[in-house]
One Martini backbone bead per residue (centre of mass of N, CA, C, O) as a GRO file, in nm:
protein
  296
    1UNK     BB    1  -0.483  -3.262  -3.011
    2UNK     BB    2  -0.300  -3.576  -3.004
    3UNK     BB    3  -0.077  -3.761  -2.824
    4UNK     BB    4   0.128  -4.029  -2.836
    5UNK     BB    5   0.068  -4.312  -2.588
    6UNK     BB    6   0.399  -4.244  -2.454
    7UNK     BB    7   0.637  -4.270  -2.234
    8UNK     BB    8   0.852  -4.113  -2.429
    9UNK     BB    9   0.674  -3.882  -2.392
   10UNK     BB   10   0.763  -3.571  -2.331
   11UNK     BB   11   0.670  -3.252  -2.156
   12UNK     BB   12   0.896  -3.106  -2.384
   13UNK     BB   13   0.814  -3.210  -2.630
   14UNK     BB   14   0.513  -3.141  -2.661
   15UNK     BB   15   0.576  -2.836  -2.640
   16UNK     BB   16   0.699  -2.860  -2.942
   17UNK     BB   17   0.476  -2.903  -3.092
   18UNK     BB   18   0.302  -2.707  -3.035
   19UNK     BB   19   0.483  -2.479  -3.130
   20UNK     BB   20   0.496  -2.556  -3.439
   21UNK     BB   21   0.158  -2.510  -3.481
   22UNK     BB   22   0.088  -2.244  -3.306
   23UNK     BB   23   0.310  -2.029  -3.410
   24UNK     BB   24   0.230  -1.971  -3.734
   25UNK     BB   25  -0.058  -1.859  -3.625
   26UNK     BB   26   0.004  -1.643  -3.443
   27UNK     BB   27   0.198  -1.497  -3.668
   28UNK     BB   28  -0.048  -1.390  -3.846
   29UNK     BB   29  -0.242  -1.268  -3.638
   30UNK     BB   30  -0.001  -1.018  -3.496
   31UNK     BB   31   0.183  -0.892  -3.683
   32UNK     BB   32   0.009  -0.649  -3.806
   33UNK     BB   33  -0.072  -0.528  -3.557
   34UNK     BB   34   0.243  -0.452  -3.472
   35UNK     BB   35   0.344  -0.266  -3.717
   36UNK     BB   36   0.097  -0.061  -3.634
   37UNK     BB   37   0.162  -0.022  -3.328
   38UNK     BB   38   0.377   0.162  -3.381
   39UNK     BB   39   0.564   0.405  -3.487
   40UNK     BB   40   0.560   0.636  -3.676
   41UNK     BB   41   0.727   0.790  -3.981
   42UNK     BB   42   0.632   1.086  -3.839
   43UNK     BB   43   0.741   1.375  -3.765
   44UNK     BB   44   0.821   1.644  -3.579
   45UNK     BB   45   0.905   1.951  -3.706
   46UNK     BB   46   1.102   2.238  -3.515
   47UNK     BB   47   1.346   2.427  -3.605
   48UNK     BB   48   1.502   2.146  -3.717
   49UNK     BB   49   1.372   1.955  -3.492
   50UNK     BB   50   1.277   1.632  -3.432
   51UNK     BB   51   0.987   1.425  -3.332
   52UNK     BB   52   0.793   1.161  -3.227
   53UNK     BB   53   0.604   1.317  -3.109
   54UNK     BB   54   0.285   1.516  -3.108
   55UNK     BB   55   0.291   1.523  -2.766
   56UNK     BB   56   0.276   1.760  -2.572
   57UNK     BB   57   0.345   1.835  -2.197
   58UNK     BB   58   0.277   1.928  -1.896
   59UNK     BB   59   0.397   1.997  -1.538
   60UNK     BB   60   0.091   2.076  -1.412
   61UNK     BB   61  -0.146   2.007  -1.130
   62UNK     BB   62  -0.035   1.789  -0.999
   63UNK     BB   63  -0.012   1.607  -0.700
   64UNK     BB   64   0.291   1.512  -0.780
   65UNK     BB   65   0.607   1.434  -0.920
   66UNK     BB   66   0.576   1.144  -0.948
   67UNK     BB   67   0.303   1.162  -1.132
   68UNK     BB   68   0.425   1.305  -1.352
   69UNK     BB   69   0.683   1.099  -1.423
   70UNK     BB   70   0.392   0.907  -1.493
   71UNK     BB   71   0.295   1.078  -1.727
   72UNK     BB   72   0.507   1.112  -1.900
   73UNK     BB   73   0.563   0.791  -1.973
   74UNK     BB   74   0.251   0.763  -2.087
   75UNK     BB   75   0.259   0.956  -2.351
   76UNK     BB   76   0.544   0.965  -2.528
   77UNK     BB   77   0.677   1.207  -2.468
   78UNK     BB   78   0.943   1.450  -2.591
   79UNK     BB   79   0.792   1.734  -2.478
   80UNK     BB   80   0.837   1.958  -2.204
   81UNK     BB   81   0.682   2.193  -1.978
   82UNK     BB   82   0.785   2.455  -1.802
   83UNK     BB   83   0.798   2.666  -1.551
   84UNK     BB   84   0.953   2.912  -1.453
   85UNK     BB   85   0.830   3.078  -1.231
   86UNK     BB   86   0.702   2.767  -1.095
   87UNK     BB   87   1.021   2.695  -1.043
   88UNK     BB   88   1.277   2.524  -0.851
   89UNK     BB   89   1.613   2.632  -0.992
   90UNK     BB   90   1.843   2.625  -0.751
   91UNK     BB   91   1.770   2.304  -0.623
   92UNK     BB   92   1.762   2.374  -0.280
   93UNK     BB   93   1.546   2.189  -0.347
   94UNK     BB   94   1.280   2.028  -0.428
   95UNK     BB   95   1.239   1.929  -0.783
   96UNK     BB   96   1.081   1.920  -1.109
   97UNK     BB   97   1.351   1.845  -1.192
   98UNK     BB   98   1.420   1.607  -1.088
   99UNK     BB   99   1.162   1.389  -1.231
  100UNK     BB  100   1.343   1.512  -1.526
  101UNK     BB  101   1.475   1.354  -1.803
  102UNK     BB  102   1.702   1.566  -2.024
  103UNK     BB  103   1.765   1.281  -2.205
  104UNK     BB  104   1.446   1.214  -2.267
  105UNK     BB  105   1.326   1.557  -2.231
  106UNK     BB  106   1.220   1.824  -2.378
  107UNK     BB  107   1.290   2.165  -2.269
  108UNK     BB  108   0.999   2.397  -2.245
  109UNK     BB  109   1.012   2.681  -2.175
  110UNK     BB  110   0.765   2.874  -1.987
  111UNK     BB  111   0.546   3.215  -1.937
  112UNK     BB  112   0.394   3.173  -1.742
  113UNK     BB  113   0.209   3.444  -1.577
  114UNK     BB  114   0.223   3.667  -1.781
  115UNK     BB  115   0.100   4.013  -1.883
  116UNK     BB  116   0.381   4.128  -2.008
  117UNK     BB  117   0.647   4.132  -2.234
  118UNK     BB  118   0.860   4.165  -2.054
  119UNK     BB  119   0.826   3.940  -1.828
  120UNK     BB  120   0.884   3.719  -2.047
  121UNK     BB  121   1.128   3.782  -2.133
  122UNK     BB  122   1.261   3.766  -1.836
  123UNK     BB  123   1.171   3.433  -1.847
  124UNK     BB  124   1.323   3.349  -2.085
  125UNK     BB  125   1.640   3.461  -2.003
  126UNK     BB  126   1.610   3.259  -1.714
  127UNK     BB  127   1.594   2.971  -1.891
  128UNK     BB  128   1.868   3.022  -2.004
  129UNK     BB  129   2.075   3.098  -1.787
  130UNK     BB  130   2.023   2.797  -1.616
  131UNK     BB  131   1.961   2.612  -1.893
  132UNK     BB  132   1.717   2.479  -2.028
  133UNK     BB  133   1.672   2.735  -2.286
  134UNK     BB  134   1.622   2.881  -2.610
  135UNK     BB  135   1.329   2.754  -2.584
  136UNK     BB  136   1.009   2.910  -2.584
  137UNK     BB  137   0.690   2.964  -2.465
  138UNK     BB  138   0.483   3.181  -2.513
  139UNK     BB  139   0.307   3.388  -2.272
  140UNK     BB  140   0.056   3.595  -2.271
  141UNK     BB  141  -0.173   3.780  -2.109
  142UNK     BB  142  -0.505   3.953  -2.106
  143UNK     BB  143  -0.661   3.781  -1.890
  144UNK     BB  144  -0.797   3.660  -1.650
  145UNK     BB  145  -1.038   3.480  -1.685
  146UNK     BB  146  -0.973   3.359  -2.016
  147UNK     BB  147  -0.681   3.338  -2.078
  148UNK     BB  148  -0.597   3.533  -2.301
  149UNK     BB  149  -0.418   3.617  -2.540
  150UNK     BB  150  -0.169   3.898  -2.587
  151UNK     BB  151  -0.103   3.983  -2.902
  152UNK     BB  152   0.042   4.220  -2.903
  153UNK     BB  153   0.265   4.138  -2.658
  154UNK     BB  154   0.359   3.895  -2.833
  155UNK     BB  155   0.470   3.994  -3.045
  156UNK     BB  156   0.688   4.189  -2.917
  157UNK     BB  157   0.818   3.953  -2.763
  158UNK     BB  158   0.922   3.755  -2.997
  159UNK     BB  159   1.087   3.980  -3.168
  160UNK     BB  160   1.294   4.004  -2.964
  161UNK     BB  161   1.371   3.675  -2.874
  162UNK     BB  162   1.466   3.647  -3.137
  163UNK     BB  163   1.679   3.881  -3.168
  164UNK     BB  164   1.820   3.669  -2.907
  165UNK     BB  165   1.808   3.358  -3.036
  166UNK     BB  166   1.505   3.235  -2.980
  167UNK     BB  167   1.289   2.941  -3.020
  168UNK     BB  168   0.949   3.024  -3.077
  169UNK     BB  169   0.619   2.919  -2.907
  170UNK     BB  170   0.333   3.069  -2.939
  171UNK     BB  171   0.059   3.165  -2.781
  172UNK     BB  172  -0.252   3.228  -2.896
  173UNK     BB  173  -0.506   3.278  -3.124
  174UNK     BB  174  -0.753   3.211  -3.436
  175UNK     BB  175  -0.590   3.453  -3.564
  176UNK     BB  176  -0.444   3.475  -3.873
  177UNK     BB  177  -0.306   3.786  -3.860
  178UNK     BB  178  -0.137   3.698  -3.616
  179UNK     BB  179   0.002   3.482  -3.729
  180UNK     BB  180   0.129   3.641  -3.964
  181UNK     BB  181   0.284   3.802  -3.766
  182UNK     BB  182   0.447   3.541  -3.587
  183UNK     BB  183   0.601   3.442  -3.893
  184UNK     BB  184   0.756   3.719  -3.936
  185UNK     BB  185   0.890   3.758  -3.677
  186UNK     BB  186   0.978   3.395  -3.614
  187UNK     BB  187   0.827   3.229  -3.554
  188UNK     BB  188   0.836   2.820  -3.486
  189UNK     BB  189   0.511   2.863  -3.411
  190UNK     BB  190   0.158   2.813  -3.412
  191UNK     BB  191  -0.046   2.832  -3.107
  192UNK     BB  192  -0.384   2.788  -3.064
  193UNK     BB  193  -0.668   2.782  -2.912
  194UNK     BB  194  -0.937   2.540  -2.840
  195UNK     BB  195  -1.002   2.668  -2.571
  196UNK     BB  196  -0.980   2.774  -2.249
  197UNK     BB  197  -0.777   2.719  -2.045
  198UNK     BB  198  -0.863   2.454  -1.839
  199UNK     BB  199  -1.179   2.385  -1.934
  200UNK     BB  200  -1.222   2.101  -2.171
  201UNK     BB  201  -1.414   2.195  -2.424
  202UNK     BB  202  -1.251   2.164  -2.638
  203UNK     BB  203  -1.282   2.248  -2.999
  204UNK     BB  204  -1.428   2.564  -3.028
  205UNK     BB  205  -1.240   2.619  -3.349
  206UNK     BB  206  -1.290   2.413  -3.640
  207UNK     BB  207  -1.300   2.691  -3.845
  208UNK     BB  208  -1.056   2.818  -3.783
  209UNK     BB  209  -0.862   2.542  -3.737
  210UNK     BB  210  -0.862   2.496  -4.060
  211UNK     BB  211  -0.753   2.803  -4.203
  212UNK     BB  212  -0.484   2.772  -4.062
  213UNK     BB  213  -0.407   2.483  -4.225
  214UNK     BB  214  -0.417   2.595  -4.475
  215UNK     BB  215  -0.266   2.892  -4.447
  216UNK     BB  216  -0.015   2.717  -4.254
  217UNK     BB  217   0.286   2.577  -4.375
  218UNK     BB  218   0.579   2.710  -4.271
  219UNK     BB  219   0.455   2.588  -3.981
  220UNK     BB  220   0.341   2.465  -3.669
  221UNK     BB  221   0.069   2.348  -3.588
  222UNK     BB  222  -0.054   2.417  -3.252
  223UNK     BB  223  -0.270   2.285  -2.998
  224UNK     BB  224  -0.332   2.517  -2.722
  225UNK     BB  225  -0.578   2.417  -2.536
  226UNK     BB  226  -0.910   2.268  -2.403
  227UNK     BB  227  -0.815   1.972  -2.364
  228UNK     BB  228  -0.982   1.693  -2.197
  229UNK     BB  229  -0.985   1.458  -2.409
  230UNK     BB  230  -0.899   1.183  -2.640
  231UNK     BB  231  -1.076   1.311  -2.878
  232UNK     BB  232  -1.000   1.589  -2.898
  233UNK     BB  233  -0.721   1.529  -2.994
  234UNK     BB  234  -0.783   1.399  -3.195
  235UNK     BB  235  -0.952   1.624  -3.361
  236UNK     BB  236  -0.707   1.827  -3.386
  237UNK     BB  237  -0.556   1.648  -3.591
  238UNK     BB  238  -0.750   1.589  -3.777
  239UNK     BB  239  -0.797   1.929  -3.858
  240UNK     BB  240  -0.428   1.928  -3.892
  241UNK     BB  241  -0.253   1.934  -3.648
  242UNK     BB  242   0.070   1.873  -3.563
  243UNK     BB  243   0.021   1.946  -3.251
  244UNK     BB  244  -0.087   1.883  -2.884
  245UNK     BB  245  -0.128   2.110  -2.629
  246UNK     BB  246  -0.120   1.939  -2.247
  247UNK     BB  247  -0.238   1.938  -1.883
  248UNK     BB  248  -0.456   1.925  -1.744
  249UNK     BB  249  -0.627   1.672  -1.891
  250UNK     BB  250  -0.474   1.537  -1.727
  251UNK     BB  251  -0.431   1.604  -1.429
  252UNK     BB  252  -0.772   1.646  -1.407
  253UNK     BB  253  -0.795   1.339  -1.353
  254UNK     BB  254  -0.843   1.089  -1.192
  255UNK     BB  255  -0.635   0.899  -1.386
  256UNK     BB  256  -0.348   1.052  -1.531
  257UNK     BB  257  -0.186   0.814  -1.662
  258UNK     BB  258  -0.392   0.723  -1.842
  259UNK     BB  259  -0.486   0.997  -1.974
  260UNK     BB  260  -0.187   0.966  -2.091
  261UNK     BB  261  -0.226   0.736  -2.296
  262UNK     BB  262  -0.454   0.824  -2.424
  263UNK     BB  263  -0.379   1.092  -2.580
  264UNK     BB  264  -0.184   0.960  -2.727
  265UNK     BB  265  -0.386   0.757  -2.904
  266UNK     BB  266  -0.521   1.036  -3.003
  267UNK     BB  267  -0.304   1.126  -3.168
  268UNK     BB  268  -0.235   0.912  -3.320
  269UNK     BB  269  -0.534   0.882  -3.480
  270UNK     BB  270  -0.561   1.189  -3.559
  271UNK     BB  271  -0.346   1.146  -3.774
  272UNK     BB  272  -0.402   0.907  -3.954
  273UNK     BB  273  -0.685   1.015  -4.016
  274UNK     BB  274  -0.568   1.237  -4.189
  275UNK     BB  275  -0.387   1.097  -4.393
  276UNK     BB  276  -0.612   0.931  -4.507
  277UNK     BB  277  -0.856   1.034  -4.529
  278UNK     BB  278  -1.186   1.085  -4.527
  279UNK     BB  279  -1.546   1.033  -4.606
  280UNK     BB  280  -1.794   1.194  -4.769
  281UNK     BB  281  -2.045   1.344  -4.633
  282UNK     BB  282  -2.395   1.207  -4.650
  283UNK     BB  283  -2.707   1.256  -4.643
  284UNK     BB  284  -2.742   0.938  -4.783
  285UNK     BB  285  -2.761   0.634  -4.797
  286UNK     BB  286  -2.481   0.371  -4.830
  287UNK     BB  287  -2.401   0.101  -4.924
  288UNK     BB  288  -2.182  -0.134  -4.866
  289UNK     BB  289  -2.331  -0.373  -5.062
  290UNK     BB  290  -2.345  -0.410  -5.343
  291UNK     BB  291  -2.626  -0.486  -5.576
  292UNK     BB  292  -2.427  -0.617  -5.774
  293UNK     BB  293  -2.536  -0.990  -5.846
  294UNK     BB  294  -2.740  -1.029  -5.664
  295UNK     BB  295  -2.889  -1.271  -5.548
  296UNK     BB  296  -3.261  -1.415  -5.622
   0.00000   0.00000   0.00000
């Protein structure tokens, strides 16, 4: 465009000009994609308490507290893991407690490190005494070298726990029977491991957690443990996944707030993508301009 050459015409002037032309053509451009990147208003309903993301995060394996604290930030979770054992609870010096904003995030005590029932039990009643939480992730491990879950003692500590008053959101294997039965039980979710914690190799039982997600409608199905990158996320939520927690996979990237932003959008997009529902897959190719019409 050009401007009338008159020494009358100041360069605030002009740049109103530029306003009125340049800002309507702009706004046809942004708006809708603006509307589309804000946040769903699909919330995560837990024993009916809601969350706006869908990515729960824990706050093991970084380099620093600076460093998770910047991860945390970076992935808009709203609820993060502490690990009741592994945290210095008594605040005598620096602590990981320090670093997180109980204001900003819901504090998730988890029994990481517990092998028996007991343990777990004790570890979650000590989350609770120091004020952390009646919200437990429970975690009973049953191996050691494939951190598999002992589900008969996750069993058995659920009931304890809920009969306790505790809200119980235990890791489990991908077995159903043992799923509803941690329902039966008062679980506040059912969270499955889509492969073993810390190993990165993405969501390796998807004929597994589609049947759970069949299967259990009345509590939350989250995905925990395997997810190595943002596809993975995305993948776990495709298949029906209410949310996906997950903290190597972020902490032992090489840059790890990237990381925690990717999983954000990894979550997010396959959370759209599943409500969206995906198109039948097709042994053979399907036009996709119909061939109706076509000038010859």
């Amino acid at each position: 465009m050009e401007f009338p050459r008159s020494s009358n015409v100041t360069s605030a002037s002009a740049i109103s000009t530029v306003r009125k032309i340049v800002t309507p053509a702009l706004d046809c451009v942004h708006r809708p994609f603006f509307r589309y990147n804000t946040r769903m208003n699909d919330p995560l309903v837990i024993a009916g308490r809601s969350f706006r993301s869908r990515l729960i995060v824990g706050t093991g394996k970084y380099k620093s507290f600076q460093e998770t604290a910047r991860a945390l930030e970076a992935s808009g979770a709203d609820m993060v893991t502490v690990a009741v054992r592994r945290v210095n609870l008594d605040r005598s010096k620096e602590s990981l407690l320090d670093y997180i904003d109980s204001k900003k995030y819901f504090l998730l005590p988890n029994t990481a490190g517990c092998y028996t029932a007991d343990e777990a039990i004790r570890a979650a009643r000590l989350g609770r005494e120091v004020g952390l939480s009646d919200w437990v992730k429970l975690e009973v491990i049953g191996d050691q070298a494939t951190l598999y879950p002992d589900v008969q003692a996750t069993l058995e500590a659920t009931r304890v726990l809920v009969s306790e008053g505790f809200t119980v959101l235990p890791y489990t294997s991908d077995d159903i029977v043992f799923a509803k039965r941690l329902i039966d039980a008062g679980a506040a979710a059912v969270m499955p491991l889509g492969a073993p914690i810390g190993s990165g190799m993405g969501i390796q039982n998807q004929a597994h957690i589609r049947i759970l997600r069949e299967m259990i409608t009345g509590v939350p199905l989250i995905v925990d443990a395997g997810v190595g990158t943002a596809s993975d996320a995305a993948i776990a939520m495709e298949l029906g996944a209410d949310a996906v927690l997950m903290n190597t996979g972020i902490a032992n990237a090489q840059d790890p707030v990237l990381m925690a932003e990717a999983m954000h959008h990894g979550v997010l997009a396959g959370r759209q993508a599943y409500l969206a529902g995906r198109m039948p897959k097709k042994l053979y190719a399907t036009a996709s301009s119909p061939l109706e019409g076509v000038v010859r």
